[in-house]
Amino acid sequence: MRKNLYRAPVLAALSAAALLAGTGAAQAATGVIDVHMYKGERNVSNPENGKCYNVSDGYNDGRLLVTNKTDRKVKVFVGTDCQGTADAVVEPGATYRASESWGMLFYVRSVQAV
């Protein structure tokens, strides 16, 4: 009988610790990041917060438009692997155009929800 008195508080403490440990998991943005170019588009659905997504298949295959259809801000990078400072931060519901002309083209190569 005495052992059962100690089990309940111990089990409750272990359950609470397990719940608290689960709250530190990475959160995902809700929605889609649309990345467009002249050859088509690539979508990133429910992107994980802070994770980098490379959206270019090669040097000249970068994306020209990023439409943020998520509930978080999206950082846009012209380099791969989200290296360096973001070239733009796109608010939810907004669109970023990487280049306005056919002269000097800047391609979007990676995006990150923050």
mmCIF file of N, CA and C in Angstrom:
data_model
loop_
_atom_site.group_PDB
_atom_site.id
_atom_site.type_symbol
_atom_site.label_atom_id
_atom_site.label_comp_id
_atom_site.label_asym_id
_atom_site.label_seq_id
_atom_site.Cartn_x
_atom_site.Cartn_y
_atom_site.Cartn_z
ATOM 1 N N MET A 1 0.813 -1.183 0.000
ATOM 2 C CA MET A 1 0.000 0.000 0.000
ATOM 3 C C MET A 1 0.859 1.250 0.000
ATOM 4 N N ARG A 2 1.909 1.235 0.766
ATOM 5 C CA ARG A 2 2.759 2.412 0.893
ATOM 6 C C ARG A 2 3.452 2.742 -0.435
ATOM 7 N N LYS A 3 3.826 1.724 -1.217
ATOM 8 C CA LYS A 3 4.484 1.938 -2.506
ATOM 9 C C LYS A 3 3.564 2.690 -3.475
ATOM 10 N N ASN A 4 2.289 2.402 -3.438
ATOM 11 C CA ASN A 4 1.332 3.063 -4.328
ATOM 12 C C ASN A 4 1.205 4.548 -4.021
ATOM 13 N N LEU A 5 1.393 4.949 -2.776
ATOM 14 C CA LEU A 5 1.318 6.357 -2.413
ATOM 15 C C LEU A 5 2.423 7.172 -3.082
ATOM 16 N N TYR A 6 3.578 6.564 -3.295
ATOM 17 C CA TYR A 6 4.702 7.267 -3.903
ATOM 18 C C TYR A 6 4.665 7.220 -5.438
ATOM 19 N N ARG A 7 4.012 6.214 -5.987
ATOM 20 C CA ARG A 7 3.971 6.063 -7.444
ATOM 21 C C ARG A 7 3.188 7.186 -8.123
ATOM 22 N N ALA A 8 2.066 7.565 -7.566
ATOM 23 C CA ALA A 8 1.215 8.573 -8.207
ATOM 24 C C ALA A 8 1.946 9.899 -8.399
ATOM 25 N N PRO A 9 2.613 10.467 -7.366
ATOM 26 C CA PRO A 9 3.336 11.722 -7.580
ATOM 27 C C PRO A 9 4.506 11.590 -8.557
ATOM 28 N N VAL A 10 5.170 10.450 -8.516
ATOM 29 C CA VAL A 10 6.301 10.231 -9.430
ATOM 30 C C VAL A 10 5.806 10.150 -10.869
ATOM 31 N N LEU A 11 4.734 9.415 -11.094
ATOM 32 C CA LEU A 11 4.173 9.313 -12.447
ATOM 33 C C LEU A 11 3.667 10.666 -12.938
ATOM 34 N N ALA A 12 3.051 11.432 -12.057
ATOM 35 C CA ALA A 12 2.575 12.760 -12.439
ATOM 36 C C ALA A 12 3.743 13.669 -12.824
ATOM 37 N N ALA A 13 4.826 13.609 -12.058
ATOM 38 C CA ALA A 13 5.999 14.427 -12.360
ATOM 39 C C ALA A 13 6.624 14.019 -13.688
ATOM 40 N N LEU A 14 6.710 12.722 -13.956
ATOM 41 C CA LEU A 14 7.270 12.242 -15.226
ATOM 42 C C LEU A 14 6.384 12.666 -16.406
ATOM 43 N N SER A 15 5.089 12.596 -16.240
ATOM 44 C CA SER A 15 4.175 13.011 -17.310
ATOM 45 C C SER A 15 4.315 14.500 -17.601
ATOM 46 N N ALA A 16 4.412 15.307 -16.560
ATOM 47 C CA ALA A 16 4.578 16.752 -16.746
ATOM 48 C C ALA A 16 5.895 17.063 -17.437
ATOM 49 N N ALA A 17 6.964 16.361 -17.072
ATOM 50 C CA ALA A 17 8.265 16.583 -17.698
ATOM 51 C C ALA A 17 8.217 16.218 -19.183
ATOM 52 N N ALA A 18 7.509 15.151 -19.519
ATOM 53 C CA ALA A 18 7.393 14.749 -20.924
ATOM 54 C C ALA A 18 6.627 15.794 -21.728
ATOM 55 N N LEU A 19 5.583 16.352 -21.151
ATOM 56 C CA LEU A 19 4.824 17.397 -21.850
ATOM 57 C C LEU A 19 5.655 18.643 -22.067
ATOM 58 N N LEU A 20 6.407 19.048 -21.062
ATOM 59 C CA LEU A 20 7.245 20.239 -21.188
ATOM 60 C C LEU A 20 8.362 20.030 -22.192
ATOM 61 N N ALA A 21 8.914 18.843 -22.251
ATOM 62 C CA ALA A 21 9.989 18.560 -23.213
ATOM 63 C C ALA A 21 9.468 18.664 -24.641
ATOM 64 N N GLY A 22 8.217 18.306 -24.870
ATOM 65 C CA GLY A 22 7.643 18.365 -26.207
ATOM 66 C C GLY A 22 7.379 19.768 -26.694
ATOM 67 N N THR A 23 7.290 20.757 -25.795
ATOM 68 C CA THR A 23 6.984 22.111 -26.235
ATOM 69 C C THR A 23 8.158 22.801 -26.889
ATOM 70 N N GLY A 24 9.361 22.273 -26.749
ATOM 71 C CA GLY A 24 10.533 22.884 -27.354
ATOM 72 C C GLY A 24 10.741 22.491 -28.803
ATOM 73 N N ALA A 25 9.883 21.660 -29.334
ATOM 74 C CA ALA A 25 10.032 21.204 -30.713
ATOM 75 C C ALA A 25 9.845 22.367 -31.679
ATOM 76 N N ALA A 26 10.458 22.239 -32.848
ATOM 77 C CA ALA A 26 10.380 23.293 -33.864
ATOM 78 C C ALA A 26 8.939 23.474 -34.318
ATOM 79 N N GLN A 27 8.553 24.714 -34.509
ATOM 80 C CA GLN A 27 7.210 25.039 -34.963
ATOM 81 C C GLN A 27 7.220 25.207 -36.478
ATOM 82 N N ALA A 28 6.117 24.906 -37.095
ATOM 83 C CA ALA A 28 6.002 25.098 -38.542
ATOM 84 C C ALA A 28 5.066 26.266 -38.818
ATOM 85 N N ALA A 29 5.403 27.008 -39.844
ATOM 86 C CA ALA A 29 4.488 28.051 -40.307
ATOM 87 C C ALA A 29 3.307 27.357 -40.968
ATOM 88 N N THR A 30 2.159 27.971 -40.896
ATOM 89 C CA THR A 30 0.979 27.423 -41.551
ATOM 90 C C THR A 30 0.806 28.128 -42.891
ATOM 91 N N GLY A 31 0.757 27.356 -43.959
ATOM 92 C CA GLY A 31 0.577 27.927 -45.287
ATOM 93 C C GLY A 31 1.661 27.504 -46.253
ATOM 94 N N VAL A 32 1.816 28.274 -47.309
ATOM 95 C CA VAL A 32 2.711 27.918 -48.411
ATOM 96 C C VAL A 32 3.573 29.109 -48.792
ATOM 97 N N ILE A 33 4.841 28.843 -49.074
ATOM 98 C CA ILE A 33 5.713 29.830 -49.703
ATOM 99 C C ILE A 33 5.750 29.466 -51.184
ATOM 100 N N ASP A 34 5.228 30.346 -52.047
ATOM 101 C CA ASP A 34 5.260 30.128 -53.494
ATOM 102 C C ASP A 34 6.495 30.812 -54.056
ATOM 103 N N VAL A 35 7.316 30.065 -54.781
ATOM 104 C CA VAL A 35 8.493 30.646 -55.440
ATOM 105 C C VAL A 35 8.344 30.397 -56.938
ATOM 106 N N HIS A 36 8.350 31.500 -57.706
ATOM 107 C CA HIS A 36 8.053 31.442 -59.142
ATOM 108 C C HIS A 36 9.254 31.865 -59.977
ATOM 109 N N MET A 37 9.310 31.355 -61.186
ATOM 110 C CA MET A 37 10.247 31.825 -62.193
ATOM 111 C C MET A 37 9.633 31.589 -63.558
ATOM 112 N N TYR A 38 10.361 31.911 -64.598
ATOM 113 C CA TYR A 38 9.797 31.801 -65.940
ATOM 114 C C TYR A 38 9.540 30.360 -66.356
ATOM 115 N N LYS A 39 10.208 29.373 -65.748
ATOM 116 C CA LYS A 39 10.026 27.967 -66.115
ATOM 117 C C LYS A 39 8.976 27.249 -65.267
ATOM 118 N N GLY A 40 8.452 27.870 -64.256
ATOM 119 C CA GLY A 40 7.478 27.188 -63.405
ATOM 120 C C GLY A 40 7.558 27.701 -61.980
ATOM 121 N N GLU A 41 7.163 26.858 -61.047
ATOM 122 C CA GLU A 41 7.188 27.285 -59.658
ATOM 123 C C GLU A 41 7.540 26.117 -58.746
ATOM 124 N N ARG A 42 7.899 26.467 -57.536
ATOM 125 C CA ARG A 42 8.137 25.477 -56.496
ATOM 126 C C ARG A 42 7.467 25.988 -55.234
ATOM 127 N N ASN A 43 6.781 25.119 -54.528
ATOM 128 C CA ASN A 43 6.073 25.496 -53.314
ATOM 129 C C ASN A 43 6.690 24.806 -52.111
ATOM 130 N N VAL A 44 6.748 25.525 -51.005
ATOM 131 C CA VAL A 44 7.191 24.964 -49.739
ATOM 132 C C VAL A 44 5.990 25.045 -48.804
ATOM 133 N N SER A 45 5.402 23.894 -48.489
ATOM 134 C CA SER A 45 4.206 23.849 -47.651
ATOM 135 C C SER A 45 4.576 23.708 -46.182
ATOM 136 N N ASN A 46 3.911 24.485 -45.336
ATOM 137 C CA ASN A 46 4.098 24.461 -43.895
ATOM 138 C C ASN A 46 5.584 24.388 -43.509
ATOM 139 N N PRO A 47 6.367 25.390 -43.926
ATOM 140 C CA PRO A 47 7.814 25.349 -43.670
ATOM 141 C C PRO A 47 8.133 25.395 -42.182
ATOM 142 N N GLU A 48 9.121 24.617 -41.805
ATOM 143 C CA GLU A 48 9.568 24.585 -40.410
ATOM 144 C C GLU A 48 10.264 25.899 -40.073
ATOM 145 N N ASN A 49 9.947 26.479 -38.948
ATOM 146 C CA ASN A 49 10.517 27.751 -38.528
ATOM 147 C C ASN A 49 12.035 27.641 -38.393
ATOM 148 N N GLY A 50 12.770 28.500 -39.104
ATOM 149 C CA GLY A 50 14.225 28.529 -39.028
ATOM 150 C C GLY A 50 14.940 27.586 -39.978
ATOM 151 N N LYS A 51 14.238 26.670 -40.615
ATOM 152 C CA LYS A 51 14.867 25.729 -41.545
ATOM 153 C C LYS A 51 15.044 26.397 -42.910
ATOM 154 N N CYS A 52 16.185 26.163 -43.541
ATOM 155 C CA CYS A 52 16.463 26.727 -44.858
ATOM 156 C C CYS A 52 15.964 25.781 -45.949
ATOM 157 N N TYR A 53 15.340 26.357 -46.963
ATOM 158 C CA TYR A 53 14.858 25.585 -48.114
ATOM 159 C C TYR A 53 15.513 26.138 -49.372
ATOM 160 N N ASN A 54 16.350 25.326 -50.011
ATOM 161 C CA ASN A 54 16.950 25.715 -51.284
ATOM 162 C C ASN A 54 15.899 25.507 -52.374
ATOM 163 N N VAL A 55 15.633 26.534 -53.158
ATOM 164 C CA VAL A 55 14.569 26.474 -54.155
ATOM 165 C C VAL A 55 15.099 26.565 -55.578
ATOM 166 N N SER A 56 16.400 26.589 -55.743
ATOM 167 C CA SER A 56 17.006 26.682 -57.070
ATOM 168 C C SER A 56 17.630 25.344 -57.433
ATOM 169 N N ASP A 57 17.483 24.965 -58.707
ATOM 170 C CA ASP A 57 18.061 23.718 -59.175
ATOM 171 C C ASP A 57 19.437 23.908 -59.801
ATOM 172 N N GLY A 58 19.878 25.126 -59.942
ATOM 173 C CA GLY A 58 21.167 25.387 -60.567
ATOM 174 C C GLY A 58 21.455 26.868 -60.623
ATOM 175 N N TYR A 59 22.600 27.236 -61.180
ATOM 176 C CA TYR A 59 23.044 28.622 -61.177
ATOM 177 C C TYR A 59 22.048 29.566 -61.836
ATOM 178 N N ASN A 60 21.541 29.208 -63.016
ATOM 179 C CA ASN A 60 20.610 30.092 -63.728
ATOM 180 C C ASN A 60 19.156 29.680 -63.558
ATOM 181 N N ASP A 61 18.895 28.825 -62.589
ATOM 182 C CA ASP A 61 17.540 28.331 -62.395
ATOM 183 C C ASP A 61 16.933 28.909 -61.121
ATOM 184 N N GLY A 62 17.355 30.095 -60.758
ATOM 185 C CA GLY A 62 16.812 30.716 -59.555
ATOM 186 C C GLY A 62 15.397 31.211 -59.769
ATOM 187 N N ARG A 63 14.756 31.519 -58.692
ATOM 188 C CA ARG A 63 13.384 31.991 -58.734
ATOM 189 C C ARG A 63 13.346 33.506 -58.753
ATOM 190 N N LEU A 64 12.307 34.067 -59.353
ATOM 191 C CA LEU A 64 12.204 35.514 -59.487
ATOM 192 C C LEU A 64 11.192 36.142 -58.534
ATOM 193 N N LEU A 65 10.166 35.404 -58.136
ATOM 194 C CA LEU A 65 9.119 35.925 -57.256
ATOM 195 C C LEU A 65 8.944 35.007 -56.052
ATOM 196 N N VAL A 66 8.710 35.602 -54.896
ATOM 197 C CA VAL A 66 8.370 34.843 -53.698
ATOM 198 C C VAL A 66 7.084 35.429 -53.142
ATOM 199 N N THR A 67 6.044 34.622 -53.047
ATOM 200 C CA THR A 67 4.787 35.037 -52.444
ATOM 201 C C THR A 67 4.628 34.290 -51.128
ATOM 202 N N ASN A 68 4.506 35.046 -50.056
ATOM 203 C CA ASN A 68 4.412 34.473 -48.723
ATOM 204 C C ASN A 68 2.940 34.275 -48.356
ATOM 205 N N LYS A 69 2.489 33.040 -48.418
ATOM 206 C CA LYS A 69 1.113 32.702 -48.051
ATOM 207 C C LYS A 69 1.088 31.963 -46.715
ATOM 208 N N THR A 70 2.049 32.292 -45.834
ATOM 209 C CA THR A 70 2.111 31.679 -44.510
ATOM 210 C C THR A 70 1.710 32.695 -43.451
ATOM 211 N N ASP A 71 1.740 32.251 -42.202
ATOM 212 C CA ASP A 71 1.422 33.138 -41.084
ATOM 213 C C ASP A 71 2.676 33.683 -40.409
ATOM 214 N N ARG A 72 3.837 33.536 -41.041
ATOM 215 C CA ARG A 72 5.107 34.042 -40.514
ATOM 216 C C ARG A 72 5.844 34.823 -41.590
ATOM 217 N N LYS A 73 6.830 35.600 -41.156
ATOM 218 C CA LYS A 73 7.698 36.291 -42.112
ATOM 219 C C LYS A 73 8.588 35.264 -42.791
ATOM 220 N N VAL A 74 9.009 35.588 -44.021
ATOM 221 C CA VAL A 74 9.900 34.707 -44.786
ATOM 222 C C VAL A 74 11.125 35.505 -45.207
ATOM 223 N N LYS A 75 12.311 34.970 -44.884
ATOM 224 C CA LYS A 75 13.555 35.574 -45.349
ATOM 225 C C LYS A 75 13.887 34.999 -46.717
ATOM 226 N N VAL A 76 14.370 35.882 -47.604
ATOM 227 C CA VAL A 76 14.712 35.502 -48.977
ATOM 228 C C VAL A 76 16.204 35.738 -49.175
ATOM 229 N N PHE A 77 16.884 34.768 -49.786
ATOM 230 C CA PHE A 77 18.327 34.843 -50.008
ATOM 231 C C PHE A 77 18.648 34.599 -51.482
ATOM 232 N N VAL A 78 19.608 35.355 -52.035
ATOM 233 C CA VAL A 78 20.059 35.096 -53.400
ATOM 234 C C VAL A 78 21.125 34.009 -53.406
ATOM 235 N N GLY A 79 21.659 33.672 -52.262
ATOM 236 C CA GLY A 79 22.627 32.587 -52.140
ATOM 237 C C GLY A 79 21.952 31.317 -51.655
ATOM 238 N N THR A 80 22.628 30.197 -51.849
ATOM 239 C CA THR A 80 22.098 28.922 -51.377
ATOM 240 C C THR A 80 22.339 28.777 -49.878
ATOM 241 N N ASP A 81 21.608 27.878 -49.276
ATOM 242 C CA ASP A 81 21.748 27.501 -47.866
ATOM 243 C C ASP A 81 21.512 28.657 -46.898
ATOM 244 N N CYS A 82 20.790 29.687 -47.320
ATOM 245 C CA CYS A 82 20.428 30.833 -46.461
ATOM 246 C C CYS A 82 21.652 31.453 -45.787
ATOM 247 N N GLN A 83 22.736 31.537 -46.523
ATOM 248 C CA GLN A 83 23.975 32.080 -45.987
ATOM 249 C C GLN A 83 23.973 33.603 -46.016
ATOM 250 N N GLY A 84 24.570 34.207 -44.994
ATOM 251 C CA GLY A 84 24.708 35.658 -44.946
ATOM 252 C C GLY A 84 23.437 36.349 -44.522
ATOM 253 N N THR A 85 23.362 37.623 -44.846
ATOM 254 C CA THR A 85 22.211 38.442 -44.500
ATOM 255 C C THR A 85 21.105 38.232 -45.532
ATOM 256 N N ALA A 86 19.876 38.192 -45.059
ATOM 257 C CA ALA A 86 18.740 38.027 -45.973
ATOM 258 C C ALA A 86 18.669 39.214 -46.926
ATOM 259 N N ASP A 87 18.351 38.937 -48.182
ATOM 260 C CA ASP A 87 18.210 39.985 -49.185
ATOM 261 C C ASP A 87 16.856 40.662 -49.093
ATOM 262 N N ALA A 88 15.891 39.995 -48.483
ATOM 263 C CA ALA A 88 14.568 40.578 -48.265
ATOM 264 C C ALA A 88 13.862 39.794 -47.169
ATOM 265 N N VAL A 89 12.928 40.466 -46.520
ATOM 266 C CA VAL A 89 12.024 39.819 -45.565
ATOM 267 C C VAL A 89 10.617 40.089 -46.062
ATOM 268 N N VAL A 90 9.880 39.021 -46.334
ATOM 269 C CA VAL A 90 8.545 39.139 -46.923
ATOM 270 C C VAL A 90 7.503 38.884 -45.835
ATOM 271 N N GLU A 91 6.654 39.876 -45.624
ATOM 272 C CA GLU A 91 5.584 39.769 -44.636
ATOM 273 C C GLU A 91 4.518 38.783 -45.128
ATOM 274 N N PRO A 92 3.745 38.202 -44.208
ATOM 275 C CA PRO A 92 2.641 37.331 -44.629
ATOM 276 C C PRO A 92 1.697 38.054 -45.588
ATOM 277 N N GLY A 93 1.358 37.395 -46.679
ATOM 278 C CA GLY A 93 0.457 37.960 -47.681
ATOM 279 C C GLY A 93 1.129 38.829 -48.726
ATOM 280 N N ALA A 94 2.428 39.072 -48.598
ATOM 281 C CA ALA A 94 3.140 39.953 -49.539
ATOM 282 C C ALA A 94 3.927 39.141 -50.564
ATOM 283 N N THR A 95 4.338 39.833 -51.638
ATOM 284 C CA THR A 95 5.150 39.227 -52.693
ATOM 285 C C THR A 95 6.433 40.032 -52.853
ATOM 286 N N TYR A 96 7.546 39.329 -53.043
ATOM 287 C CA TYR A 96 8.848 39.951 -53.287
ATOM 288 C C TYR A 96 9.279 39.613 -54.707
ATOM 289 N N ARG A 97 9.671 40.609 -55.462
ATOM 290 C CA ARG A 97 10.196 40.418 -56.819
ATOM 291 C C ARG A 97 11.701 40.625 -56.767
ATOM 292 N N ALA A 98 12.452 39.588 -57.141
ATOM 293 C CA ALA A 98 13.909 39.635 -57.034
ATOM 294 C C ALA A 98 14.534 40.567 -58.054
ATOM 295 N N SER A 99 13.931 40.724 -59.212
ATOM 296 C CA SER A 99 14.517 41.566 -60.246
ATOM 297 C C SER A 99 13.413 42.228 -61.051
ATOM 298 N N GLU A 100 13.586 43.501 -61.344
ATOM 299 C CA GLU A 100 12.586 44.254 -62.097
ATOM 300 C C GLU A 100 12.912 44.336 -63.589
ATOM 301 N N SER A 101 14.090 43.885 -63.982
ATOM 302 C CA SER A 101 14.468 44.009 -65.393
ATOM 303 C C SER A 101 15.183 42.749 -65.853
ATOM 304 N N TRP A 102 15.443 42.671 -67.145
ATOM 305 C CA TRP A 102 16.183 41.536 -67.685
ATOM 306 C C TRP A 102 17.683 41.818 -67.694
ATOM 307 N N GLY A 103 18.081 43.002 -67.244
ATOM 308 C CA GLY A 103 19.502 43.329 -67.192
ATOM 309 C C GLY A 103 20.220 42.499 -66.150
ATOM 310 N N MET A 104 20.408 43.053 -65.002
ATOM 311 C CA MET A 104 21.086 42.364 -63.906
ATOM 312 C C MET A 104 20.056 41.559 -63.125
ATOM 313 N N LEU A 105 20.006 40.247 -63.343
ATOM 314 C CA LEU A 105 19.019 39.408 -62.675
ATOM 315 C C LEU A 105 19.574 38.873 -61.365
ATOM 316 N N PHE A 106 18.796 38.989 -60.329
ATOM 317 C CA PHE A 106 19.133 38.401 -59.044
ATOM 318 C C PHE A 106 18.119 37.303 -58.786
ATOM 319 N N TYR A 107 18.584 36.085 -58.711
ATOM 320 C CA TYR A 107 17.702 34.946 -58.519
ATOM 321 C C TYR A 107 17.584 34.604 -57.042
ATOM 322 N N VAL A 108 16.396 34.208 -56.639
ATOM 323 C CA VAL A 108 16.180 33.697 -55.285
ATOM 324 C C VAL A 108 16.612 32.249 -55.281
ATOM 325 N N ARG A 109 17.514 31.910 -54.390
ATOM 326 C CA ARG A 109 18.005 30.533 -54.333
ATOM 327 C C ARG A 109 17.626 29.800 -53.047
ATOM 328 N N SER A 110 17.249 30.548 -51.988
ATOM 329 C CA SER A 110 16.813 29.880 -50.768
ATOM 330 C C SER A 110 15.872 30.773 -49.973
ATOM 331 N N VAL A 111 14.994 30.142 -49.177
ATOM 332 C CA VAL A 111 14.026 30.867 -48.351
ATOM 333 C C VAL A 111 13.989 30.231 -46.964
ATOM 334 N N GLN A 112 13.513 31.014 -45.999
ATOM 335 C CA GLN A 112 13.458 30.545 -44.619
ATOM 336 C C GLN A 112 12.324 31.249 -43.879
ATOM 337 N N ALA A 113 11.419 30.485 -43.266
ATOM 338 C CA ALA A 113 10.353 31.069 -42.435
ATOM 339 C C ALA A 113 10.952 31.409 -41.080
ATOM 340 N N VAL A 114 10.588 32.572 -40.553
ATOM 341 C CA VAL A 114 11.104 32.997 -39.234
ATOM 342 C C VAL A 114 9.984 33.466 -38.334
#
